[in-house]
Coordinates of C-alpha atoms and ligand atoms in Angstrom, one line a residue:
M1 CA 40.7 111.1 -9.2
N2 CA 41.0 110.0 -5.6
K3 CA 43.9 107.5 -5.2
K4 CA 42.1 105.7 -2.4
Y5 CA 39.9 104.0 -5.1
Y6 CA 42.7 103.0 -7.5
G7 CA 42.5 99.4 -8.5
K8 CA 39.6 98.6 -6.2
V9 CA 36.5 96.7 -7.2
V10 CA 33.2 97.1 -5.3
Y11 CA 33.7 93.8 -3.4
D12 CA 36.8 95.2 -1.8
L13 CA 34.6 97.8 -0.1
S14 CA 32.1 95.3 1.3
H15 CA 31.3 95.0 5.0
P16 CA 28.8 92.5 6.3
G17 CA 25.5 94.2 7.1
R18 CA 26.1 97.5 5.4
R19 CA 23.2 98.6 3.3
G20 CA 22.8 101.2 0.6
Y21 CA 19.2 100.7 -0.3
S22 CA 15.9 100.0 1.2
L23 CA 13.3 97.8 -0.4
P24 CA 9.6 97.6 0.4
Q25 CA 8.5 94.7 2.6
N26 CA 8.0 91.4 0.8
N27 CA 4.4 91.6 -0.1
L28 CA 4.2 88.4 -2.1
G29 CA 2.3 86.8 0.7
D30 CA 2.3 83.1 0.1
G31 CA 3.3 83.7 -3.6
L32 CA 6.7 82.5 -2.6
A33 CA 5.3 79.2 -1.5
Q34 CA 4.1 78.6 -5.1
I35 CA 7.7 78.7 -6.5
P36 CA 8.9 75.1 -6.9
S37 CA 11.4 74.5 -4.2
D38 CA 14.2 73.4 -6.7
L39 CA 14.0 76.8 -8.2
L40 CA 14.5 78.6 -4.9
R41 CA 17.9 79.8 -3.8
T42 CA 19.3 78.0 -0.8
E43 CA 22.1 80.5 -0.2
A44 CA 22.1 84.2 -0.4
P45 CA 23.9 85.6 -3.5
R46 CA 27.4 86.9 -3.0
L47 CA 26.6 90.5 -3.4
P48 CA 28.8 93.4 -2.1
E49 CA 27.3 95.0 1.1
I50 CA 28.1 98.7 1.0
D51 CA 26.7 102.0 2.0
E52 CA 25.4 104.4 -0.6
P53 CA 28.0 107.2 -0.3
S54 CA 30.9 104.7 -0.7
L55 CA 29.2 103.1 -3.6
V56 CA 28.5 106.5 -5.4
R57 CA 32.2 107.5 -4.8
H58 CA 33.5 104.2 -6.0
Y59 CA 31.7 104.3 -9.4
N60 CA 32.4 108.0 -9.9
N61 CA 36.1 107.5 -9.2
L62 CA 36.1 104.4 -11.4
S63 CA 34.6 106.5 -14.3
T64 CA 37.6 108.8 -14.2
N65 CA 40.2 106.0 -14.3
N66 CA 39.6 106.0 -18.1
F67 CA 40.8 108.7 -20.4
G68 CA 38.2 110.4 -22.4
V69 CA 37.9 113.4 -24.7
D70 CA 35.8 115.1 -21.9
T71 CA 38.8 114.8 -19.5
G72 CA 41.7 115.6 -21.8
F73 CA 43.3 116.0 -25.2
Y74 CA 43.1 112.8 -27.2
P75 CA 45.2 113.2 -30.4
L76 CA 44.6 109.7 -31.7
G77 CA 45.4 109.7 -35.4
S78 CA 42.9 108.3 -38.0
C79 CA 40.3 108.4 -35.3
T80 CA 39.1 112.1 -35.0
M81 CA 38.6 112.0 -31.2
K82 CA 37.2 115.5 -31.2
Y83 CA 35.1 117.3 -28.7
N84 CA 31.4 117.0 -29.6
P85 CA 28.9 119.7 -28.6
K86 CA 26.7 118.6 -25.8
L87 CA 23.7 120.4 -27.4
N88 CA 23.5 117.4 -29.8
E89 CA 23.4 114.9 -27.0
E90 CA 20.5 116.8 -25.6
L91 CA 18.6 117.1 -28.9
C92 CA 18.9 113.4 -29.7
S93 CA 17.7 112.5 -26.2
L94 CA 14.3 114.3 -26.4
P95 CA 11.6 112.1 -25.2
Q96 CA 9.8 112.7 -28.6
W97 CA 12.5 110.6 -30.3
Q98 CA 13.2 108.1 -27.5
G99 CA 9.6 107.0 -27.5
L100 CA 9.5 105.9 -31.2
H101 CA 9.3 102.3 -32.4
P102 CA 10.8 101.3 -35.7
L103 CA 7.7 99.4 -36.7
Q104 CA 5.3 102.3 -36.1
P105 CA 3.2 103.2 -39.2
A106 CA 5.0 105.7 -41.4
E107 CA 2.2 108.3 -41.0
T108 CA 2.9 108.4 -37.3
V109 CA 6.6 109.0 -37.6
Q110 CA 6.8 111.6 -40.3
G111 CA 9.2 113.8 -38.2
A112 CA 11.7 111.0 -37.9
L113 CA 11.5 110.1 -41.5
H114 CA 12.0 113.7 -42.4
A115 CA 15.1 113.9 -40.2
Y116 CA 16.5 110.7 -41.9
H117 CA 15.8 112.1 -45.3
A118 CA 17.2 115.6 -44.5
L119 CA 20.5 114.2 -43.2
G120 CA 20.8 111.9 -46.4
K121 CA 20.3 115.1 -48.6
A122 CA 22.8 117.1 -46.6
L123 CA 25.4 114.2 -46.9
C124 CA 24.7 114.1 -50.7
E125 CA 25.6 117.8 -50.9
I126 CA 28.6 117.4 -48.7
G127 CA 29.9 114.3 -50.6
G128 CA 28.8 115.2 -54.1
M129 CA 26.9 111.9 -54.3
G130 CA 23.4 111.0 -55.7
A131 CA 22.0 109.1 -52.7
F132 CA 22.9 108.0 -49.2
T133 CA 21.8 105.2 -47.0
L134 CA 22.2 105.8 -43.3
N135 CA 21.6 102.2 -42.3
P136 CA 25.2 100.9 -41.6
Y137 CA 26.3 100.9 -38.1
A138 CA 30.0 101.8 -38.5
G139 CA 32.8 102.7 -40.9
A140 CA 33.7 99.1 -41.5
H141 CA 30.1 98.2 -41.9
G142 CA 29.8 101.0 -44.5
E143 CA 32.8 99.7 -46.4
L144 CA 31.2 96.3 -46.5
T145 CA 27.9 97.8 -47.6
G146 CA 29.7 99.9 -50.3
L147 CA 31.5 96.9 -51.6
M148 CA 28.2 94.9 -51.7
V149 CA 26.8 97.7 -53.8
I150 CA 29.7 97.5 -56.1
R151 CA 29.4 93.8 -56.5
A152 CA 25.7 94.1 -57.2
Y153 CA 26.5 96.7 -59.9
H154 CA 29.0 94.4 -61.6
E155 CA 26.6 91.4 -61.3
S156 CA 23.7 93.5 -62.8
R157 CA 25.8 93.9 -65.9
G158 CA 26.6 90.2 -66.1
D159 CA 30.2 91.0 -65.3
G160 CA 31.1 88.1 -63.0
K161 CA 34.8 87.9 -63.1
R162 CA 35.6 91.0 -61.0
T163 CA 36.9 89.5 -57.8
K164 CA 39.7 91.8 -56.7
V165 CA 39.8 95.0 -54.7
I166 CA 42.9 97.1 -54.8
V167 CA 43.9 98.9 -51.5
P168 CA 46.9 101.1 -50.9
D169 CA 49.4 99.8 -48.2
S170 CA 48.7 102.9 -46.1
A171 CA 45.0 102.1 -45.9
H172 CA 43.1 101.7 -42.6
G173 CA 43.0 98.1 -41.6
T174 CA 39.3 97.9 -42.1
N175 CA 39.6 98.3 -45.9
P176 CA 41.2 95.0 -46.6
A177 CA 39.2 93.3 -43.9
S178 CA 35.9 94.6 -45.4
A179 CA 37.0 93.5 -48.8
A180 CA 37.7 90.0 -47.6
V181 CA 34.3 89.8 -45.7
A182 CA 32.6 90.9 -49.0
G183 CA 34.1 87.8 -50.6
L184 CA 36.7 89.8 -52.7
K185 CA 40.5 89.3 -53.0
V186 CA 42.7 92.1 -51.7
V187 CA 45.6 93.3 -53.7
E188 CA 47.9 95.8 -52.2
V189 CA 49.4 98.8 -54.0
K190 CA 52.5 100.5 -52.7
S191 CA 52.9 104.1 -51.6
L192 CA 55.7 106.3 -52.8
P193 CA 58.2 107.8 -50.3
D194 CA 56.1 111.0 -50.0
G195 CA 53.2 108.9 -48.8
T196 CA 50.9 109.1 -51.8
I197 CA 49.8 106.3 -53.9
D198 CA 52.1 104.9 -56.7
T199 CA 49.9 105.7 -59.7
E200 CA 52.1 103.8 -62.1
A201 CA 52.0 100.7 -59.9
L202 CA 48.3 101.0 -59.7
R203 CA 48.0 101.2 -63.5
G204 CA 49.9 98.0 -63.8
L205 CA 47.4 96.2 -61.5
L206 CA 44.2 97.3 -63.3
D207 CA 42.5 94.8 -65.5
D208 CA 39.0 93.2 -66.0
S209 CA 39.3 91.1 -62.7
V210 CA 39.3 94.3 -60.6
A211 CA 35.9 95.2 -58.9
A212 CA 37.1 98.3 -57.1
V213 CA 39.9 100.5 -55.9
M214 CA 39.6 101.8 -52.3
M215 CA 41.2 105.1 -51.4
T216 CA 41.3 107.6 -48.6
N217 CA 41.9 111.3 -49.3
P218 CA 43.6 112.9 -47.5
N219 CA 45.2 109.5 -47.1
T220 CA 46.0 107.8 -43.9
V221 CA 49.3 109.7 -43.5
G222 CA 47.3 113.0 -43.8
I223 CA 48.5 113.8 -47.3
F224 CA 46.2 115.0 -50.1
E225 CA 46.2 112.7 -53.1
S226 CA 46.2 115.2 -56.0
S227 CA 46.1 112.6 -58.8
I228 CA 42.6 111.3 -58.1
P229 CA 41.0 112.6 -61.3
E230 CA 43.7 110.7 -63.3
I231 CA 43.2 107.6 -61.1
A232 CA 39.5 107.8 -61.6
E233 CA 39.9 107.8 -65.3
M234 CA 42.2 104.8 -65.2
V235 CA 39.9 102.8 -62.9
H236 CA 36.8 103.6 -64.8
A237 CA 38.5 102.7 -68.1
C238 CA 39.1 99.3 -66.8
G239 CA 35.4 98.9 -65.8
A240 CA 36.1 99.1 -62.0
L241 CA 34.6 101.5 -59.5
L242 CA 36.4 103.9 -57.2
Y243 CA 35.6 103.7 -53.5
Y244 CA 36.2 106.6 -51.1
D245 CA 36.9 105.9 -47.4
G246 CA 35.5 109.1 -45.9
A247 CA 35.8 108.1 -42.2
N248 CA 37.7 111.3 -41.5
L249 CA 35.9 113.8 -43.6
N250 CA 36.6 116.9 -41.5
P251 CA 39.5 118.2 -43.6
L252 CA 37.3 118.3 -46.8
L253 CA 34.0 119.5 -45.5
G254 CA 32.5 122.1 -47.9
I255 CA 35.9 122.4 -49.6
A256 CA 36.2 119.4 -52.0
R257 CA 33.8 116.7 -52.7
P258 CA 34.6 113.0 -53.4
G259 CA 31.9 112.8 -56.0
D260 CA 33.5 115.7 -58.0
M261 CA 36.9 114.0 -57.8
G262 CA 35.5 110.9 -59.6
F263 CA 34.6 108.6 -56.7
D264 CA 31.6 106.4 -57.2
V265 CA 30.9 105.0 -53.8
M266 CA 31.9 106.4 -50.3
H267 CA 31.2 106.0 -46.6
I268 CA 31.3 108.7 -43.8
N269 CA 31.8 108.0 -40.1
L270 CA 29.2 110.1 -38.4
H271 CA 31.0 109.2 -35.1
K272 CA 34.2 110.9 -36.3
T273 CA 33.2 113.7 -38.5
F274 CA 29.6 114.6 -37.4
S275 CA 29.4 114.8 -33.6
T276 CA 29.0 111.4 -32.0
P277 CA 31.5 110.7 -29.3
H278 CA 33.4 107.6 -30.2
G279 CA 35.7 105.1 -28.7
G280 CA 34.9 102.2 -26.5
G281 CA 33.2 100.4 -29.4
G282 CA 30.1 102.3 -30.3
P283 CA 27.5 103.3 -31.1
G284 CA 28.5 104.5 -34.5
S285 CA 27.1 105.1 -37.9
G286 CA 28.7 104.6 -41.4
P287 CA 26.4 106.1 -44.1
V288 CA 27.1 105.1 -47.6
G289 CA 26.8 107.3 -50.6
V290 CA 26.7 106.4 -54.2
R291 CA 26.8 108.4 -57.4
K292 CA 23.7 108.7 -59.6
G293 CA 23.0 105.4 -61.4
L294 CA 23.9 103.2 -58.3
E295 CA 21.0 104.2 -56.0
E296 CA 18.8 101.2 -56.8
F297 CA 21.4 98.8 -55.2
L298 CA 21.5 100.5 -51.9
P299 CA 20.3 98.5 -48.9
S300 CA 16.7 98.7 -47.8
P301 CA 14.6 99.9 -46.1
M302 CA 15.0 103.4 -47.6
V303 CA 13.1 106.6 -46.9
A304 CA 11.5 108.2 -49.9
E305 CA 10.0 111.6 -50.2
V306 CA 6.4 111.5 -51.5
E307 CA 5.3 114.4 -53.6
E308 CA 4.9 117.7 -51.8
G309 CA 1.3 118.0 -50.5
P310 CA -0.6 121.0 -49.2
F311 CA 1.1 120.5 -45.8
G312 CA 4.7 120.0 -47.1
A313 CA 6.4 116.8 -48.1
T314 CA 5.5 113.4 -46.7
Y315 CA 7.8 110.4 -46.4
K316 CA 7.4 106.6 -46.8
V317 CA 9.6 103.6 -46.1
V318 CA 10.3 101.7 -49.3
R319 CA 12.2 98.5 -50.4
P320 CA 13.2 98.9 -54.0
E321 CA 13.4 95.8 -56.1
K322 CA 17.1 95.7 -56.9
S323 CA 18.2 96.7 -53.4
L324 CA 20.7 94.4 -51.9
G325 CA 18.4 94.1 -48.8
R326 CA 18.9 94.5 -45.2
I327 CA 22.3 95.2 -43.6
S328 CA 21.1 96.4 -40.3
A329 CA 18.0 96.0 -38.1
W330 CA 16.1 99.0 -39.5
L331 CA 17.2 102.6 -40.5
G332 CA 20.5 102.5 -38.7
N333 CA 21.6 104.0 -35.4
F334 CA 19.0 106.7 -35.3
A335 CA 20.2 108.7 -32.3
V336 CA 23.6 109.0 -34.1
E337 CA 21.9 110.3 -37.2
L338 CA 20.0 112.9 -35.2
R339 CA 23.3 114.1 -33.6
A340 CA 24.8 114.5 -37.1
L341 CA 21.8 116.4 -38.3
A342 CA 21.8 118.7 -35.3
Y343 CA 25.5 119.3 -35.9
I344 CA 25.1 120.2 -39.5
L345 CA 22.1 122.4 -38.9
S346 CA 23.7 124.2 -35.9
L347 CA 27.1 124.8 -37.7
G348 CA 25.5 125.8 -41.0
R349 CA 27.4 126.1 -44.2
D350 CA 29.9 128.5 -43.0
G351 CA 30.6 126.7 -39.8
L352 CA 31.1 123.4 -41.5
M353 CA 33.5 125.0 -43.9
L354 CA 35.7 126.1 -41.0
A355 CA 36.3 122.5 -39.7
G356 CA 38.8 121.6 -42.5
P357 CA 41.0 124.7 -42.3
L358 CA 41.1 124.6 -38.4
A359 CA 41.9 120.8 -38.4
T360 CA 44.7 121.5 -41.0
L361 CA 46.0 124.5 -39.2
N362 CA 46.2 122.6 -35.8
A363 CA 47.9 119.5 -37.4
N364 CA 50.5 121.6 -39.2
Y365 CA 51.1 123.8 -36.1
V366 CA 51.9 120.7 -33.9
K367 CA 54.0 119.2 -36.7
E368 CA 56.2 122.3 -37.3
S369 CA 56.6 122.9 -33.6
L370 CA 58.0 119.4 -32.9
R371 CA 59.9 118.5 -36.1
H372 CA 63.3 119.5 -34.5
L373 CA 62.8 116.7 -31.9
Y374 CA 60.8 114.0 -33.7
K375 CA 61.7 112.5 -37.1
L376 CA 59.3 113.8 -39.8
P377 CA 59.5 111.2 -42.7
I378 CA 57.0 113.0 -44.9
D379 CA 57.9 116.7 -45.0
R380 CA 54.9 118.3 -46.6
V381 CA 51.9 120.3 -45.7
C382 CA 49.5 117.8 -44.2
K383 CA 45.8 117.9 -43.8
H384 CA 44.1 116.9 -40.5
E385 CA 46.9 114.5 -39.3
F386 CA 50.6 113.6 -39.7
V387 CA 53.1 111.0 -38.8
F388 CA 56.4 111.2 -36.9
D389 CA 58.8 108.2 -37.2
G390 CA 59.7 108.3 -33.5
L391 CA 62.2 110.5 -31.8
A392 CA 64.8 112.2 -34.0
D393 CA 67.6 110.9 -31.6
K394 CA 67.3 107.1 -31.6
S395 CA 70.5 106.5 -29.6
T396 CA 68.7 106.5 -26.2
G397 CA 66.6 103.4 -27.0
V398 CA 63.4 105.4 -26.2
T399 CA 60.8 104.2 -28.6
T400 CA 57.4 105.4 -29.8
L401 CA 55.8 103.1 -27.2
H402 CA 57.7 104.8 -24.4
V403 CA 56.9 108.3 -25.6
A404 CA 53.2 107.3 -25.8
K405 CA 53.2 105.9 -22.3
R406 CA 55.0 108.9 -20.9
L407 CA 52.4 111.2 -22.4
L408 CA 49.8 109.7 -20.0
D409 CA 51.8 111.0 -17.1
H410 CA 51.5 114.4 -18.6
G411 CA 47.7 114.0 -18.8
F412 CA 47.4 113.4 -22.5
H413 CA 46.1 110.4 -24.4
A414 CA 48.7 108.8 -26.6
P415 CA 48.6 109.4 -30.4
T416 CA 48.1 106.3 -32.6
I417 CA 51.3 104.3 -32.5
Y418 CA 52.9 101.8 -34.9
F419 CA 50.3 102.6 -37.5
P420 CA 50.6 103.2 -40.5
L421 CA 53.0 100.4 -41.1
L422 CA 55.0 102.5 -43.6
F423 CA 57.5 103.5 -40.8
H424 CA 59.0 101.5 -37.9
E425 CA 58.2 104.0 -35.2
S426 CA 55.0 105.6 -36.4
L427 CA 53.5 108.2 -34.1
M428 CA 50.4 109.5 -35.7
I429 CA 48.9 112.6 -34.4
E430 CA 45.5 114.2 -35.1
P431 CA 44.7 117.2 -33.0
T432 CA 41.2 117.9 -34.7
E433 CA 39.5 121.2 -35.3
T434 CA 38.1 121.5 -31.8
E435 CA 41.3 122.2 -29.9
S436 CA 42.5 125.6 -28.6
I437 CA 46.0 126.9 -29.1
E438 CA 46.5 126.6 -25.3
T439 CA 45.8 122.9 -25.4
L440 CA 48.1 122.4 -28.5
D441 CA 50.9 124.4 -26.7
D442 CA 50.6 122.3 -23.6
F443 CA 50.8 119.2 -25.7
I444 CA 53.8 120.5 -27.6
A445 CA 55.5 121.4 -24.3
A446 CA 54.9 117.8 -23.0
M447 CA 56.3 116.3 -26.2
E448 CA 59.4 118.5 -25.9
E449 CA 59.8 117.6 -22.3
I450 CA 59.7 113.9 -23.1
A451 CA 62.2 114.3 -25.9
R452 CA 64.6 116.1 -23.4
E453 CA 64.0 113.6 -20.7
A454 CA 64.7 110.7 -23.2
A455 CA 68.2 112.2 -23.5
S456 CA 68.8 113.0 -19.9
D457 CA 66.9 110.2 -18.1
P458 CA 65.9 107.5 -20.6
E459 CA 65.0 104.9 -17.9
T460 CA 62.3 107.1 -16.5
V461 CA 60.7 107.4 -19.9
K462 CA 61.1 103.6 -20.5
N463 CA 59.2 102.9 -17.3
A464 CA 56.3 105.2 -17.9
P465 CA 53.5 105.6 -17.0
L466 CA 54.3 106.3 -13.4
E467 CA 51.2 108.3 -12.5
T468 CA 48.2 106.4 -13.9
P469 CA 45.9 104.1 -11.9
V470 CA 47.0 101.2 -14.0
R471 CA 50.5 101.2 -15.3
R472 CA 51.4 98.6 -17.9
P473 CA 48.6 96.2 -18.5
D474 CA 49.7 92.9 -20.0
D475 CA 47.8 93.1 -23.2
T476 CA 48.5 89.5 -24.2
A477 CA 47.4 88.0 -20.9
A478 CA 44.3 90.3 -20.9
A479 CA 43.3 88.7 -24.3
L480 CA 44.3 85.2 -23.6
E481 CA 43.4 84.7 -19.9
P482 CA 40.7 87.4 -19.2
K483 CA 39.6 87.5 -15.6
V484 CA 35.9 88.4 -15.9
S485 CA 34.8 87.6 -12.3
Y486 CA 36.0 88.7 -8.9
F487 CA 35.6 85.2 -7.6
D488 CA 37.3 82.1 -8.7
L489 CA 34.3 80.3 -10.1
Ligands
PLP1 C1 38.0 104.7 -38.3 C2 38.3 104.5 -39.7 C3 37.6 103.4 -40.3 C4 36.8 102.4 -39.6 O1 35.6 102.9 -39.0 P1 34.9 102.1 -37.8 O2 33.7 102.9 -37.5 O3 35.9 102.1 -36.7 O4 34.6 100.7 -38.3 C5 37.9 103.2 -41.7 N1 38.7 104.0 -42.3 C6 39.4 105.0 -41.7 C7 40.3 105.9 -42.5 C8 39.2 105.3 -40.4 O5 39.8 106.3 -39.8

């Protein structure tokens, strides 16, 4: 990053008369005269005037002002900001895919339908489910779709009084939000001090007004919930369904399957677990899987395999009668689906089964290396992520926010902070399976350095970041009074 460009917008680099382009001569002839005069500009637009090298440098420098997983370690908990192989980007960008139109006749897009179908089948195998739709655009959208399937199921049985969804207090914020958008009432169930769900409290909440219980496993503090089979039995005994938030499925890949644990409906974030870069708002994909018996409620369109012919299977696009209908424009974010399929096929069974052990090893390595300096409220073997409750020594007044900001000066993105809400100073770290031991050691060294500095020079830590292009943005002003134009309009 070239400091000369910090904080500049392209207008700041403008000089009258400079040009970075050459356009062909106006060859409209008297075509211009035919445009009604009240539609013609009277003044030239206020565009920046700049030479091409300055423009190229400006935008390239601007692109490195932002932190990305391609520029550094990004241990954002509950987000799986992992490095994704560039091969998958290349495969999904092939012109053969790019040129397709969703409304082309099925017989002309058999390869694309095959890819959709093959990914659905692979996800069924991975999740232990009966069928998958790939149509939802994100995790939250998948949750909404899954809850709509659950509603459709209860309604199909004439069971209209199920209006509640039970969600643990550690759940990702999208869980209660999706339940509310689906028109259901959210009831929270507490976690025990060890971070797992309070099974007895849950038992007390179950009755015939409950439509579903939503759970994440490993849960949002990275702990494996080992009482799921017992919970599934309780939930099913009261007539409700058990929903699995599989946004971060990497710790379980090929090792345990939500379907085998007793979950009825689940979603997966392809943009966390299956090789689509994420952050910055998209694009994503949140496929939803259901156990056998619930397939008919999935959204349409769906891709169905037609009987095997002499030249292999063929595929068609179908809209089953009981389907809850459209939840997205067509068959989802197809390029994200292609990346996921390419990822699964290139890693293969053995490669996929390494993701969980490596993610788990990396998280526990970082946790154990730093626990003497940071407070570890849940002292157990974690899966892919874990939570510190701020610095162990709180006497200096250095908070989780300060630690997170100081990490930026060390060239690391901050972990997730102040989430989950179970602890005051949550610092949630997810290293992911793709990081090398050298990267983890550098991160551990930076965290140690910050803890030492908090004791010796707390003011420096409290004023961080000192080295970044933008230091402390005013989040509130940015939301309430956004400046979206260079000029005062
Ligand atoms: C990220 C995440 C979600 C939401 O996914 P989006 O694609 O951001 O909507 C839901 N649950 C968990 C556990 C997550 O980590």
